[in-house]
Amino acid sequence: MIVVSTATTDTPRPVVPPTTRPRRRWPRPLTGALAGVALTFAFDPYGLWWLAPLCVAALALAVRGLRWRAAALVGLAFGLGEMVPLLHWTGVYVGPVPWLILAVVQALYFAPLGVGVALCSRLPAPGAVVGGAAVWVVEEAVRGRWPYGGFTWGRLAFSQADAPWLRVASLGGAPLVTFVVALIGMLLAVGLVEARRHRVAPAAGCLAALVVLALAAAAVPAPVARGRAVTVALVQGNVPRIGLDIETQQEQVLRYHVAETQRLAAAVAAGRVARPDLVIWPENASDVDPYADPQARELIQEAVDAVGVPVLVGAVVTNPLDPNTLFNMGIVWGPLLSATPGPGPVYVKQHPVPFAEYIPMRRLARFFSSAVDRVSRNFAKGAGPGVLQIGPARVGDVICFEVSDDTLVRRTVDAGAQLIAVQTNNATFGHTPETRQQLAMSRLRAVEHGRWVLIAATSGISAAIAPDGRVVQRTQLFTPATVVQQVRLSDSRTLADRLGNTVELLLVLVGVGAVVLGGRRREEPTSTP
């Protein structure tokens, strides 16, 4: 009997999958978060402006080759890394909950930014560089407008007050400064990718383009004001103490500013300082309504008569059309012996700060923090730019947070402002970086519009800023002081003024177009750096 065996020596063995380590997903979000934290050091008071393009490059490398969900996570991590420490000053006196809510909301804008940069990275090198940089402008354009008029803290442009390319603000405003910073960062990122791939020519091209861009931006001439010379005095009266309880200090703060103005008048009479042509008081110099309170009116008139020139008074005034709301107002106040005595033309703040000067959705907001009830009456919005004739000068009045609003400041200049006055009150935020960061914004505005910018702050920092962005004089925090500065008026308009929002709109279109084109291309492997 023959037995036939069907067994063979080459019977296949069961396939055992090779052992693989699980893919670690945390390094890229961690890179994004660390880059965001590093970006906070580009802003004042640290002023390491050169970190900004490096952080842009780090984000670009972290999202390169990722699909949209992973890229959004990296972008969100970047946003949290930047916004949580950058905005900590908002919680100094109201507690951590409002601060963290604001930081998280602002960080959410960086999730689509991460997606946009990732999609642009699929394009050939020129498209990846230009498109990725333009996406930063898109993010800032949206965040600066919505919701409630937007919030612009943390823009790349506002970290560049000491950068050699700040002057490009005179060509295209803050959006162009952001684009230049992001473009340098994207060139660095793409150049590193090409170098790792041993593509010498493209890597060298990115490096050469980076150097040429930086040198060209630094070579932009600084604007100069060439009009009539006038002397302006900025009065910083100071406050009795730091904090939110301003309502218990109202009359005392007014008296401080009256006293400091009288000291200025005495110094002028003694010949120690030049006689000013006009004087600027800060925001909240009088939280007592001078139209309704005879004593406040008398105190202000006393100070104005002592110095003998018109004074721009920052005051809180009850809205005559709705007594349940207030106006944050600048009032031109003339000496009694002048042609226009007493209170005259006014400017009402157009962009009150949501959840600080007015409370949207008050019931819902109260659920998160009872501090919202400190704002017992909402501030109403003003209408029209604040161009006021004060003595020999047409002054563009910008109140506090408004200096961060591109369109609002530009409209003031378009309406004929020959210099820009920033009335501000930062006493609530104490010694935090908020005041220094607002000063940096004002320096950019000086270059953008080619005008002197004069900051009058209740407790500091008051400053005189030349059209090239230099801080010529400044005060210390929480110190009574007066700045007397001769400035030149300007009726000229920079290219940024003439172009308006055109540069930003073009860059937004480039960014959106690049994202669309990148979305239609096949993504690169995620192993690509």
mmCIF file of N, CA and C in Angstrom, residues 54-109:
data_model
loop_
_atom_site.group_PDB
_atom_site.id
_atom_site.type_symbol
_atom_site.label_atom_id
_atom_site.label_comp_id
_atom_site.label_asym_id
_atom_site.label_seq_id
_atom_site.Cartn_x
_atom_site.Cartn_y
_atom_site.Cartn_z
ATOM 1 N N LEU A 54 11.571 83.275 14.288
ATOM 2 C CA LEU A 54 11.979 81.921 14.664
ATOM 3 C C LEU A 54 10.768 81.098 15.109
ATOM 4 N N CYS A 55 9.847 81.728 15.823
ATOM 5 C CA CYS A 55 8.644 81.012 16.280
ATOM 6 C C CYS A 55 7.721 80.696 15.113
ATOM 7 N N VAL A 56 7.651 81.601 14.141
ATOM 8 C CA VAL A 56 6.887 81.309 12.920
ATOM 9 C C VAL A 56 7.472 80.088 12.221
ATOM 10 N N ALA A 57 8.795 80.040 12.123
ATOM 11 C CA ALA A 57 9.457 78.896 11.488
ATOM 12 C C ALA A 57 9.183 77.608 12.261
ATOM 13 N N ALA A 58 9.224 77.677 13.584
ATOM 14 C CA ALA A 58 8.985 76.483 14.396
ATOM 15 C C ALA A 58 7.579 75.945 14.176
ATOM 16 N N LEU A 59 6.583 76.839 14.116
ATOM 17 C CA LEU A 59 5.219 76.378 13.865
ATOM 18 C C LEU A 59 5.098 75.761 12.479
ATOM 19 N N ALA A 60 5.729 76.387 11.484
ATOM 20 C CA ALA A 60 5.660 75.863 10.114
ATOM 21 C C ALA A 60 6.252 74.459 10.031
ATOM 22 N N LEU A 61 7.353 74.238 10.713
ATOM 23 C CA LEU A 61 7.968 72.910 10.706
ATOM 24 C C LEU A 61 7.121 71.907 11.483
ATOM 25 N N ALA A 62 6.481 72.367 12.551
ATOM 26 C CA ALA A 62 5.687 71.453 13.380
ATOM 27 C C ALA A 62 4.439 70.958 12.666
ATOM 28 N N VAL A 63 3.852 71.775 11.787
ATOM 29 C CA VAL A 63 2.615 71.360 11.109
ATOM 30 C C VAL A 63 2.870 70.807 9.715
ATOM 31 N N ARG A 64 4.085 70.856 9.252
ATOM 32 C CA ARG A 64 4.391 70.426 7.888
ATOM 33 C C ARG A 64 4.055 68.948 7.691
ATOM 34 N N GLY A 65 3.274 68.663 6.659
ATOM 35 C CA GLY A 65 2.928 67.286 6.347
ATOM 36 C C GLY A 65 1.789 66.709 7.157
ATOM 37 N N LEU A 66 1.209 67.472 8.072
ATOM 38 C CA LEU A 66 0.121 66.959 8.902
ATOM 39 C C LEU A 66 -1.234 67.135 8.213
ATOM 40 N N ARG A 67 -2.162 66.255 8.545
ATOM 41 C CA ARG A 67 -3.537 66.446 8.110
ATOM 42 C C ARG A 67 -4.185 67.499 8.996
ATOM 43 N N TRP A 68 -5.385 67.912 8.586
ATOM 44 C CA TRP A 68 -5.943 69.120 9.170
ATOM 45 C C TRP A 68 -6.195 69.010 10.674
ATOM 46 N N ARG A 69 -6.629 67.844 11.146
ATOM 47 C CA ARG A 69 -6.919 67.734 12.577
ATOM 48 C C ARG A 69 -5.650 67.847 13.409
ATOM 49 N N ALA A 70 -4.622 67.161 12.974
ATOM 50 C CA ALA A 70 -3.354 67.221 13.705
ATOM 51 C C ALA A 70 -2.761 68.628 13.638
ATOM 52 N N ALA A 71 -2.873 69.263 12.475
ATOM 53 C CA ALA A 71 -2.348 70.622 12.330
ATOM 54 C C ALA A 71 -3.126 71.604 13.200
ATOM 55 N N ALA A 72 -4.443 71.407 13.292
ATOM 56 C CA ALA A 72 -5.253 72.271 14.145
ATOM 57 C C ALA A 72 -4.839 72.128 15.610
ATOM 58 N N LEU A 73 -4.523 70.909 16.030
ATOM 59 C CA LEU A 73 -4.095 70.678 17.403
ATOM 60 C C LEU A 73 -2.778 71.389 17.694
ATOM 61 N N VAL A 74 -1.852 71.320 16.739
ATOM 62 C CA VAL A 74 -0.566 72.001 16.913
ATOM 63 C C VAL A 74 -0.777 73.514 16.963
ATOM 64 N N GLY A 75 -1.638 74.035 16.061
ATOM 65 C CA GLY A 75 -1.924 75.466 16.075
ATOM 66 C C GLY A 75 -2.556 75.916 17.388
ATOM 67 N N LEU A 76 -3.486 75.119 17.904
ATOM 68 C CA LEU A 76 -4.113 75.440 19.181
ATOM 69 C C LEU A 76 -3.086 75.442 20.305
ATOM 70 N N ALA A 77 -2.195 74.466 20.301
ATOM 71 C CA ALA A 77 -1.151 74.419 21.322
ATOM 72 C C ALA A 77 -0.260 75.657 21.244
ATOM 73 N N PHE A 78 0.053 76.082 20.020
ATOM 74 C CA PHE A 78 0.841 77.301 19.831
ATOM 75 C C PHE A 78 0.091 78.494 20.423
ATOM 76 N N GLY A 79 -1.207 78.607 20.102
ATOM 77 C CA GLY A 79 -2.001 79.723 20.598
ATOM 78 C C GLY A 79 -2.078 79.758 22.114
ATOM 79 N N LEU A 80 -2.281 78.606 22.735
ATOM 80 C CA LEU A 80 -2.312 78.550 24.195
ATOM 81 C C LEU A 80 -0.954 78.921 24.784
ATOM 82 N N GLY A 81 0.110 78.433 24.137
ATOM 83 C CA GLY A 81 1.453 78.756 24.622
ATOM 84 C C GLY A 81 1.736 80.244 24.591
ATOM 85 N N GLU A 82 1.190 80.937 23.586
ATOM 86 C CA GLU A 82 1.400 82.384 23.508
ATOM 87 C C GLU A 82 0.432 83.146 24.406
ATOM 88 N N MET A 83 -0.853 82.856 24.275
ATOM 89 C CA MET A 83 -1.872 83.719 24.866
ATOM 90 C C MET A 83 -1.995 83.583 26.389
ATOM 91 N N VAL A 84 -1.817 82.398 26.925
ATOM 92 C CA VAL A 84 -1.972 82.243 28.378
ATOM 93 C C VAL A 84 -0.954 83.111 29.131
ATOM 94 N N PRO A 85 0.331 83.046 28.830
ATOM 95 C CA PRO A 85 1.253 83.940 29.554
ATOM 96 C C PRO A 85 1.169 85.399 29.099
ATOM 97 N N LEU A 86 0.906 85.633 27.807
ATOM 98 C CA LEU A 86 0.906 87.010 27.302
ATOM 99 C C LEU A 86 -0.208 87.838 27.932
ATOM 100 N N LEU A 87 -1.371 87.217 28.171
ATOM 101 C CA LEU A 87 -2.537 87.945 28.667
ATOM 102 C C LEU A 87 -2.729 87.815 30.172
ATOM 103 N N HIS A 88 -1.703 87.379 30.888
ATOM 104 C CA HIS A 88 -1.901 87.163 32.326
ATOM 105 C C HIS A 88 -2.253 88.453 33.053
ATOM 106 N N TRP A 89 -1.881 89.609 32.475
ATOM 107 C CA TRP A 89 -2.185 90.888 33.114
ATOM 108 C C TRP A 89 -3.689 91.131 33.223
ATOM 109 N N THR A 90 -4.485 90.472 32.364
ATOM 110 C CA THR A 90 -5.935 90.688 32.427
ATOM 111 C C THR A 90 -6.544 90.100 33.685
ATOM 112 N N GLY A 91 -5.844 89.181 34.334
ATOM 113 C CA GLY A 91 -6.400 88.533 35.520
ATOM 114 C C GLY A 91 -5.819 89.016 36.825
ATOM 115 N N VAL A 92 -5.012 90.080 36.766
ATOM 116 C CA VAL A 92 -4.330 90.517 37.981
ATOM 117 C C VAL A 92 -5.320 90.908 39.064
ATOM 118 N N TYR A 93 -6.399 91.598 38.673
ATOM 119 C CA TYR A 93 -7.335 92.093 39.684
ATOM 120 C C TYR A 93 -8.729 91.477 39.587
ATOM 121 N N VAL A 94 -8.988 90.706 38.536
ATOM 122 C CA VAL A 94 -10.313 90.085 38.415
ATOM 123 C C VAL A 94 -10.242 88.576 38.587
ATOM 124 N N GLY A 95 -9.057 88.032 38.796
ATOM 125 C CA GLY A 95 -8.931 86.607 39.037
ATOM 126 C C GLY A 95 -8.607 85.817 37.785
ATOM 127 N N PRO A 96 -8.299 84.533 37.948
ATOM 128 C CA PRO A 96 -7.818 83.725 36.825
ATOM 129 C C PRO A 96 -8.886 83.328 35.820
ATOM 130 N N VAL A 97 -10.160 83.252 36.222
ATOM 131 C CA VAL A 97 -11.185 82.736 35.305
ATOM 132 C C VAL A 97 -11.344 83.624 34.071
ATOM 133 N N PRO A 98 -11.567 84.947 34.196
ATOM 134 C CA PRO A 98 -11.680 85.776 32.990
ATOM 135 C C PRO A 98 -10.414 85.743 32.127
ATOM 136 N N TRP A 99 -9.259 85.736 32.790
ATOM 137 C CA TRP A 99 -7.993 85.676 32.055
ATOM 138 C C TRP A 99 -7.909 84.407 31.214
ATOM 139 N N LEU A 100 -8.193 83.261 31.816
ATOM 140 C CA LEU A 100 -8.063 81.991 31.098
ATOM 141 C C LEU A 100 -9.125 81.854 30.008
ATOM 142 N N ILE A 101 -10.321 82.359 30.243
ATOM 143 C CA ILE A 101 -11.349 82.312 29.199
ATOM 144 C C ILE A 101 -10.895 83.126 27.987
ATOM 145 N N LEU A 102 -10.414 84.344 28.239
ATOM 146 C CA LEU A 102 -9.940 85.175 27.134
ATOM 147 C C LEU A 102 -8.777 84.509 26.407
ATOM 148 N N ALA A 103 -7.836 83.942 27.148
ATOM 149 C CA ALA A 103 -6.677 83.301 26.522
ATOM 150 C C ALA A 103 -7.092 82.119 25.658
ATOM 151 N N VAL A 104 -8.017 81.309 26.139
ATOM 152 C CA VAL A 104 -8.469 80.144 25.369
ATOM 153 C C VAL A 104 -9.203 80.593 24.108
ATOM 154 N N VAL A 105 -10.073 81.586 24.247
ATOM 155 C CA VAL A 105 -10.805 82.080 23.068
ATOM 156 C C VAL A 105 -9.834 82.599 22.022
ATOM 157 N N GLN A 106 -8.829 83.356 22.456
ATOM 158 C CA GLN A 106 -7.839 83.870 21.505
ATOM 159 C C GLN A 106 -7.015 82.743 20.892
ATOM 160 N N ALA A 107 -6.714 81.712 21.686
ATOM 161 C CA ALA A 107 -5.925 80.588 21.175
ATOM 162 C C ALA A 107 -6.662 79.810 20.103
ATOM 163 N N LEU A 108 -7.989 79.800 20.157
ATOM 164 C CA LEU A 108 -8.771 79.059 19.162
ATOM 165 C C LEU A 108 -8.512 79.559 17.744
ATOM 166 N N TYR A 109 -8.181 80.829 17.582
ATOM 167 C CA TYR A 109 -7.911 81.371 16.244
ATOM 168 C C TYR A 109 -6.665 80.745 15.616
#
